[in-house]
PDB file of C-alpha atoms in Angstrom:
ATOM      1  CA  UNK A   1       0.040  18.440   7.712  1.00 93.00           C
ATOM      2  CA  UNK A   2      -1.586  15.829   5.466  1.00 96.00           C
ATOM      3  CA  UNK A   3      -5.187  16.522   4.501  1.00 97.00           C
ATOM      4  CA  UNK A   4      -7.846  14.808   2.454  1.00 97.00           C
ATOM      5  CA  UNK A   5     -10.463  16.947   0.700  1.00 98.00           C
ATOM      6  CA  UNK A   6     -13.630  15.313  -0.625  1.00 97.00           C
ATOM      7  CA  UNK A   7     -16.612  17.156  -2.044  1.00 96.00           C
ATOM      8  CA  UNK A   8     -20.054  16.932  -3.627  1.00 94.00           C
ATOM      9  CA  UNK A   9     -20.567  19.994  -5.843  1.00 95.00           C
ATOM     10  CA  UNK A  10     -23.335  19.839  -8.416  1.00 93.00           C
ATOM     11  CA  UNK A  11     -22.456  22.825 -10.623  1.00 94.00           C
ATOM     12  CA  UNK A  12     -19.770  21.838 -13.171  1.00 95.00           C
ATOM     13  CA  UNK A  13     -18.183  25.299 -13.244  1.00 95.00           C
ATOM     14  CA  UNK A  14     -17.906  25.559  -9.459  1.00 95.00           C
ATOM     15  CA  UNK A  15     -16.658  21.988  -9.171  1.00 96.00           C
ATOM     16  CA  UNK A  16     -13.910  22.619 -11.738  1.00 97.00           C
ATOM     17  CA  UNK A  17     -12.933  25.847 -10.000  1.00 97.00           C
ATOM     18  CA  UNK A  18     -12.578  24.058  -6.658  1.00 97.00           C
ATOM     19  CA  UNK A  19     -10.448  21.364  -8.327  1.00 97.00           C
ATOM     20  CA  UNK A  20      -8.159  23.994  -9.913  1.00 97.00           C
ATOM     21  CA  UNK A  21      -7.765  25.796  -6.570  1.00 97.00           C
ATOM     22  CA  UNK A  22      -6.943  22.556  -4.727  1.00 98.00           C
ATOM     23  CA  UNK A  23      -4.260  21.800  -7.320  1.00 97.00           C
ATOM     24  CA  UNK A  24      -2.935  25.374  -7.080  1.00 97.00           C
ATOM     25  CA  UNK A  25      -2.617  24.895  -3.321  1.00 97.00           C
ATOM     26  CA  UNK A  26      -0.519  21.791  -3.930  1.00 96.00           C
ATOM     27  CA  UNK A  27      -3.003  18.974  -3.424  1.00 97.00           C
ATOM     28  CA  UNK A  28      -3.010  15.924  -5.707  1.00 96.00           C
ATOM     29  CA  UNK A  29      -6.124  14.349  -7.181  1.00 96.00           C
ATOM     30  CA  UNK A  30      -6.868  10.741  -6.141  1.00 95.00           C
ATOM     31  CA  UNK A  31     -10.404  10.581  -7.527  1.00 94.00           C
ATOM     32  CA  UNK A  32     -12.769  12.870  -9.439  1.00 94.00           C
ATOM     33  CA  UNK A  33     -13.833  14.646  -6.255  1.00 94.00           C
ATOM     34  CA  UNK A  34     -11.074  13.756  -3.822  1.00 97.00           C
ATOM     35  CA  UNK A  35      -7.648  15.351  -3.275  1.00 97.00           C
ATOM     36  CA  UNK A  36      -4.804  14.671  -0.871  1.00 97.00           C
ATOM     37  CA  UNK A  37      -1.648  16.562   0.051  1.00 96.00           C
ATOM     38  CA  UNK A  38       0.742  17.826   2.684  1.00 96.00           C
ATOM     39  CA  UNK A  39       0.156  21.500   3.529  1.00 96.00           C
ATOM     40  CA  UNK A  40       1.984  23.884   5.814  1.00 96.00           C
ATOM     41  CA  UNK A  41      -0.179  25.799   8.344  1.00 94.00           C
ATOM     42  CA  UNK A  42      -0.510  28.892   6.120  1.00 96.00           C
ATOM     43  CA  UNK A  43      -1.536  26.822   3.070  1.00 96.00           C
ATOM     44  CA  UNK A  44      -4.025  24.972   5.261  1.00 96.00           C
ATOM     45  CA  UNK A  45      -5.615  28.292   6.294  1.00 95.00           C
ATOM     46  CA  UNK A  46      -5.677  29.355   2.627  1.00 96.00           C
ATOM     47  CA  UNK A  47      -7.401  26.046   1.807  1.00 97.00           C
ATOM     48  CA  UNK A  48     -10.150  26.575   4.367  1.00 96.00           C
ATOM     49  CA  UNK A  49     -10.650  30.206   3.303  1.00 95.00           C
ATOM     50  CA  UNK A  50     -10.800  29.358  -0.433  1.00 96.00           C
ATOM     51  CA  UNK A  51     -13.202  26.432   0.062  1.00 96.00           C
ATOM     52  CA  UNK A  52     -15.393  28.465   2.400  1.00 94.00           C
ATOM     53  CA  UNK A  53     -15.687  31.105  -0.344  1.00 94.00           C
ATOM     54  CA  UNK A  54     -16.260  28.701  -3.267  1.00 95.00           C
ATOM     55  CA  UNK A  55     -18.665  26.149  -1.746  1.00 94.00           C
ATOM     56  CA  UNK A  56     -21.960  28.030  -1.745  1.00 91.00           C
ATOM     57  CA  UNK A  57     -24.405  25.948  -3.801  1.00 89.00           C
ATOM     58  CA  UNK A  58     -27.546  24.491  -2.224  1.00 89.00           C
ATOM     59  CA  UNK A  59     -26.791  20.882  -1.231  1.00 90.00           C
ATOM     60  CA  UNK A  60     -23.077  21.226  -1.950  1.00 94.00           C
ATOM     61  CA  UNK A  61     -20.692  19.963   0.721  1.00 95.00           C
ATOM     62  CA  UNK A  62     -16.944  19.692   1.173  1.00 96.00           C
ATOM     63  CA  UNK A  63     -14.938  17.915   3.890  1.00 96.00           C
ATOM     64  CA  UNK A  64     -11.356  18.788   4.825  1.00 97.00           C
ATOM     65  CA  UNK A  65     -10.052  15.908   6.930  1.00 96.00           C
ATOM     66  CA  UNK A  66      -6.621  15.891   8.588  1.00 96.00           C
ATOM     67  CA  UNK A  67      -4.826  12.651   7.802  1.00 95.00           C
ATOM     68  CA  UNK A  68      -1.970  10.825   9.517  1.00 93.00           C
ATOM     69  CA  UNK A  69       0.821   9.948   7.093  1.00 92.00           C
ATOM     70  CA  UNK A  70       0.932   6.409   8.542  1.00 92.00           C
ATOM     71  CA  UNK A  71      -2.821   6.129   7.928  1.00 94.00           C
ATOM     72  CA  UNK A  72      -2.460   7.374   4.362  1.00 94.00           C
ATOM     73  CA  UNK A  73       0.300   4.834   3.742  1.00 93.00           C
ATOM     74  CA  UNK A  74      -1.996   2.016   4.950  1.00 94.00           C
ATOM     75  CA  UNK A  75      -4.757   2.958   2.526  1.00 95.00           C
ATOM     76  CA  UNK A  76      -6.336   0.321   0.294  1.00 95.00           C
ATOM     77  CA  UNK A  77      -6.966   1.298  -3.328  1.00 95.00           C
ATOM     78  CA  UNK A  78      -9.400  -0.867  -5.296  1.00 94.00           C
ATOM     79  CA  UNK A  79      -9.599  -0.066  -8.987  1.00 92.00           C
ATOM     80  CA  UNK A  80     -11.872  -1.487 -11.646  1.00 88.00           C
ATOM     81  CA  UNK A  81      -9.010  -1.326 -14.147  1.00 82.00           C
ATOM     82  CA  UNK A  82      -7.511  -4.815 -13.768  1.00 65.00           C
ATOM     83  CA  UNK A  83      -3.985  -3.568 -14.562  1.00 59.00           C
ATOM     84  CA  UNK A  84      -4.170  -0.807 -11.898  1.00 54.00           C
ATOM     85  CA  UNK A  85      -5.295  -3.051  -9.022  1.00 54.00           C
ATOM     86  CA  UNK A  86      -3.026  -2.233  -6.047  1.00 55.00           C
ATOM     87  CA  UNK A  87      -2.174  -5.039  -3.681  1.00 45.00           C
ATOM     88  CA  UNK A  88      -4.187  -4.993  -0.464  1.00 46.00           C
ATOM     89  CA  UNK A  89      -1.794  -4.465   2.466  1.00 47.00           C
ATOM     90  CA  UNK A  90      -2.097  -7.090   5.176  1.00 40.00           C
ATOM     91  CA  UNK A  91      -2.993  -5.571   8.537  1.00 41.00           C
TER      92      UNK A  91
ATOM     93  CA  UNK B   1     -10.617   1.231  13.701  1.00 93.00           C
ATOM     94  CA  UNK B   2     -11.993   4.351  12.015  1.00 96.00           C
ATOM     95  CA  UNK B   3     -12.044   4.283   8.227  1.00 97.00           C
ATOM     96  CA  UNK B   4     -13.083   6.605   5.445  1.00 97.00           C
ATOM     97  CA  UNK B   5     -14.316   5.116   2.172  1.00 98.00           C
ATOM     98  CA  UNK B   6     -14.535   7.318  -0.924  1.00 97.00           C
ATOM     99  CA  UNK B   7     -15.311   6.112  -4.410  1.00 96.00           C
ATOM    100  CA  UNK B   8     -15.844   7.024  -8.065  1.00 94.00           C
ATOM    101  CA  UNK B   9     -18.211   4.459  -9.575  1.00 95.00           C
ATOM    102  CA  UNK B  10     -19.910   5.381 -12.835  1.00 93.00           C
ATOM    103  CA  UNK B  11     -22.638   2.709 -13.031  1.00 94.00           C
ATOM    104  CA  UNK B  12     -25.671   3.748 -10.934  1.00 95.00           C
ATOM    105  CA  UNK B  13     -26.605   0.166 -10.019  1.00 95.00           C
ATOM    106  CA  UNK B  14     -23.078  -0.723  -8.853  1.00 95.00           C
ATOM    107  CA  UNK B  15     -22.695   2.557  -7.001  1.00 96.00           C
ATOM    108  CA  UNK B  16     -25.986   2.013  -5.113  1.00 96.00           C
ATOM    109  CA  UNK B  17     -24.987  -1.551  -4.282  1.00 97.00           C
ATOM    110  CA  UNK B  18     -21.656  -0.393  -2.817  1.00 97.00           C
ATOM    111  CA  UNK B  19     -23.479   2.253  -0.763  1.00 97.00           C
ATOM    112  CA  UNK B  20     -25.942  -0.342   0.598  1.00 97.00           C
ATOM    113  CA  UNK B  21     -23.081  -2.695   1.518  1.00 97.00           C
ATOM    114  CA  UNK B  22     -21.133   0.065   3.277  1.00 98.00           C
ATOM    115  CA  UNK B  23     -24.241   0.907   5.321  1.00 97.00           C
ATOM    116  CA  UNK B  24     -24.801  -2.796   6.076  1.00 97.00           C
ATOM    117  CA  UNK B  25     -21.230  -2.990   7.387  1.00 97.00           C
ATOM    118  CA  UNK B  26     -22.000  -0.099   9.739  1.00 96.00           C
ATOM    119  CA  UNK B  27     -20.496   2.887   7.939  1.00 97.00           C
ATOM    120  CA  UNK B  28     -22.307   6.225   7.862  1.00 96.00           C
ATOM    121  CA  UNK B  29     -22.684   8.401   4.773  1.00 96.00           C
ATOM    122  CA  UNK B  30     -21.040  11.853   4.929  1.00 95.00           C
ATOM    123  CA  UNK B  31     -21.415  12.694   1.235  1.00 93.00           C
ATOM    124  CA  UNK B  32     -22.851  11.057  -1.885  1.00 93.00           C
ATOM    125  CA  UNK B  33     -19.757   8.908  -2.388  1.00 94.00           C
ATOM    126  CA  UNK B  34     -18.063   9.053   0.983  1.00 97.00           C
ATOM    127  CA  UNK B  35     -18.668   6.978   4.138  1.00 97.00           C
ATOM    128  CA  UNK B  36     -17.047   6.907   7.563  1.00 97.00           C
ATOM    129  CA  UNK B  37     -17.247   4.500  10.486  1.00 96.00           C
ATOM    130  CA  UNK B  38     -15.528   2.566  13.232  1.00 96.00           C
ATOM    131  CA  UNK B  39     -15.031  -1.095  12.281  1.00 96.00           C
ATOM    132  CA  UNK B  40     -13.621  -4.022  14.224  1.00 96.00           C
ATOM    133  CA  UNK B  41     -10.856  -6.054  12.462  1.00 94.00           C
ATOM    134  CA  UNK B  42     -13.292  -8.670  11.095  1.00 96.00           C
ATOM    135  CA  UNK B  43     -15.674  -6.037   9.701  1.00 96.00           C
ATOM    136  CA  UNK B  44     -12.684  -4.260   8.149  1.00 96.00           C
ATOM    137  CA  UNK B  45     -11.677  -7.478   6.358  1.00 95.00           C
ATOM    138  CA  UNK B  46     -15.293  -7.932   5.206  1.00 96.00           C
ATOM    139  CA  UNK B  47     -15.211  -4.345   3.893  1.00 97.00           C
ATOM    140  CA  UNK B  48     -12.081  -4.938   1.818  1.00 96.00           C
ATOM    141  CA  UNK B  49     -13.418  -8.267   0.490  1.00 95.00           C
ATOM    142  CA  UNK B  50     -16.840  -6.807  -0.443  1.00 96.00           C
ATOM    143  CA  UNK B  51     -15.360  -3.733  -2.146  1.00 96.00           C
ATOM    144  CA  UNK B  52     -12.785  -5.824  -3.987  1.00 94.00           C
ATOM    145  CA  UNK B  53     -15.658  -7.918  -5.372  1.00 94.00           C
ATOM    146  CA  UNK B  54     -18.009  -5.023  -6.259  1.00 95.00           C
ATOM    147  CA  UNK B  55     -15.590  -2.464  -7.770  1.00 94.00           C
ATOM    148  CA  UNK B  56     -14.923  -3.893 -11.206  1.00 91.00           C
ATOM    149  CA  UNK B  57     -15.985  -1.253 -13.720  1.00 90.00           C
ATOM    150  CA  UNK B  58     -13.443   0.317 -16.090  1.00 89.00           C
ATOM    151  CA  UNK B  59     -12.250   3.606 -14.555  1.00 90.00           C
ATOM    152  CA  UNK B  60     -13.985   2.914 -11.224  1.00 94.00           C
ATOM    153  CA  UNK B  61     -11.917   3.428  -8.081  1.00 95.00           C
ATOM    154  CA  UNK B  62     -12.464   3.151  -4.334  1.00 97.00           C
ATOM    155  CA  UNK B  63     -10.191   4.204  -1.475  1.00 97.00           C
ATOM    156  CA  UNK B  64     -10.362   2.762   2.049  1.00 97.00           C
ATOM    157  CA  UNK B  65      -8.357   5.087   4.282  1.00 96.00           C
ATOM    158  CA  UNK B  66      -7.677   4.419   7.968  1.00 96.00           C
ATOM    159  CA  UNK B  67      -8.534   7.514   9.998  1.00 95.00           C
ATOM    160  CA  UNK B  68      -7.440   8.697  13.418  1.00 93.00           C
ATOM    161  CA  UNK B  69     -10.401   9.605  15.641  1.00 92.00           C
ATOM    162  CA  UNK B  70      -8.601  12.830  16.652  1.00 92.00           C
ATOM    163  CA  UNK B  71      -8.145  13.646  12.964  1.00 94.00           C
ATOM    164  CA  UNK B  72     -11.791  12.966  12.245  1.00 94.00           C
ATOM    165  CA  UNK B  73     -12.826  15.220  15.111  1.00 93.00           C
ATOM    166  CA  UNK B  74     -10.714  18.057  13.662  1.00 94.00           C
ATOM    167  CA  UNK B  75     -12.401  17.833  10.273  1.00 95.00           C
ATOM    168  CA  UNK B  76     -13.804  20.980   8.629  1.00 95.00           C
ATOM    169  CA  UNK B  77     -17.213  20.666   6.952  1.00 95.00           C
ATOM    170  CA  UNK B  78     -18.177  23.413   4.512  1.00 94.00           C
ATOM    171  CA  UNK B  79     -21.739  23.251   3.280  1.00 92.00           C
ATOM    172  CA  UNK B  80     -23.498  25.340   0.674  1.00 87.00           C
ATOM    173  CA  UNK B  81     -26.676  25.256   2.762  1.00 82.00           C
ATOM    174  CA  UNK B  82     -26.245  28.415   4.850  1.00 65.00           C
ATOM    175  CA  UNK B  83     -28.088  26.907   7.845  1.00 59.00           C
ATOM    176  CA  UNK B  84     -25.858  23.777   7.857  1.00 54.00           C
ATOM    177  CA  UNK B  85     -22.528  25.637   7.870  1.00 54.00           C
ATOM    178  CA  UNK B  86     -20.399  24.037  10.636  1.00 55.00           C
ATOM    179  CA  UNK B  87     -18.009  26.296  12.487  1.00 45.00           C
ATOM    180  CA  UNK B  88     -14.412  26.007  11.362  1.00 46.00           C
ATOM    181  CA  UNK B  89     -12.308  24.751  14.285  1.00 47.00           C
ATOM    182  CA  UNK B  90      -9.340  26.998  15.096  1.00 39.00           C
ATOM    183  CA  UNK B  91      -6.008  25.166  14.797  1.00 41.00           C
TER     184      UNK B  91
END
C-alpha cells in the first residue's frame, strides 16, 4: 500500500525523530517534511502507531494519505534547481 | 480531479505567493505547506503553469500529486492538539 506522509512539526528534535522513524519504516523522503513509500499492512499499522505517539506538540499535525501507484506515477515535480526540473507529464 | 500540492519553498514572500495562488485556484490548506482540492482539467493546467512560474528558488521544490477521493477519505490525521485528534479509521 503506497502512502504519503506530510507533517508540520515545530520542534526540531521531534521533527528529526519523526523523519528517522519514517525512514526506518521504509519510507523515502521527497521533501523536507514529506515522505512516500509502499508499506505492507503491518508496517502501515506500525506507522500510524509511531506517528500517533510522536506527534504531540501544540499545533503540530501529520497526515498519512493512501496513494494509488498510478496517481503517484502521474505526479508533477517542479524544482527551483534548473537542472533538476522534471518534465511535466501531459494529461 | 483531486490533487494534493506540497512544497518546500525557503523564501517567505514566494511561499506566501504560492499559497495565495493555490487558494485562488480553489485548493484548501491542510497544513502550512500542503493544499488539497478538486480541480477541473483547465484549473489543473492553470495550477501547473502557475507553479512552474513561481517555483524558481535554488533548492525549492513542489509536488502536485493526483489523489483518489477514496484515498483522501481514508487519510489519517494526527494532531498534537489533543482536542483536534481525529479518530484513526480501521483498515
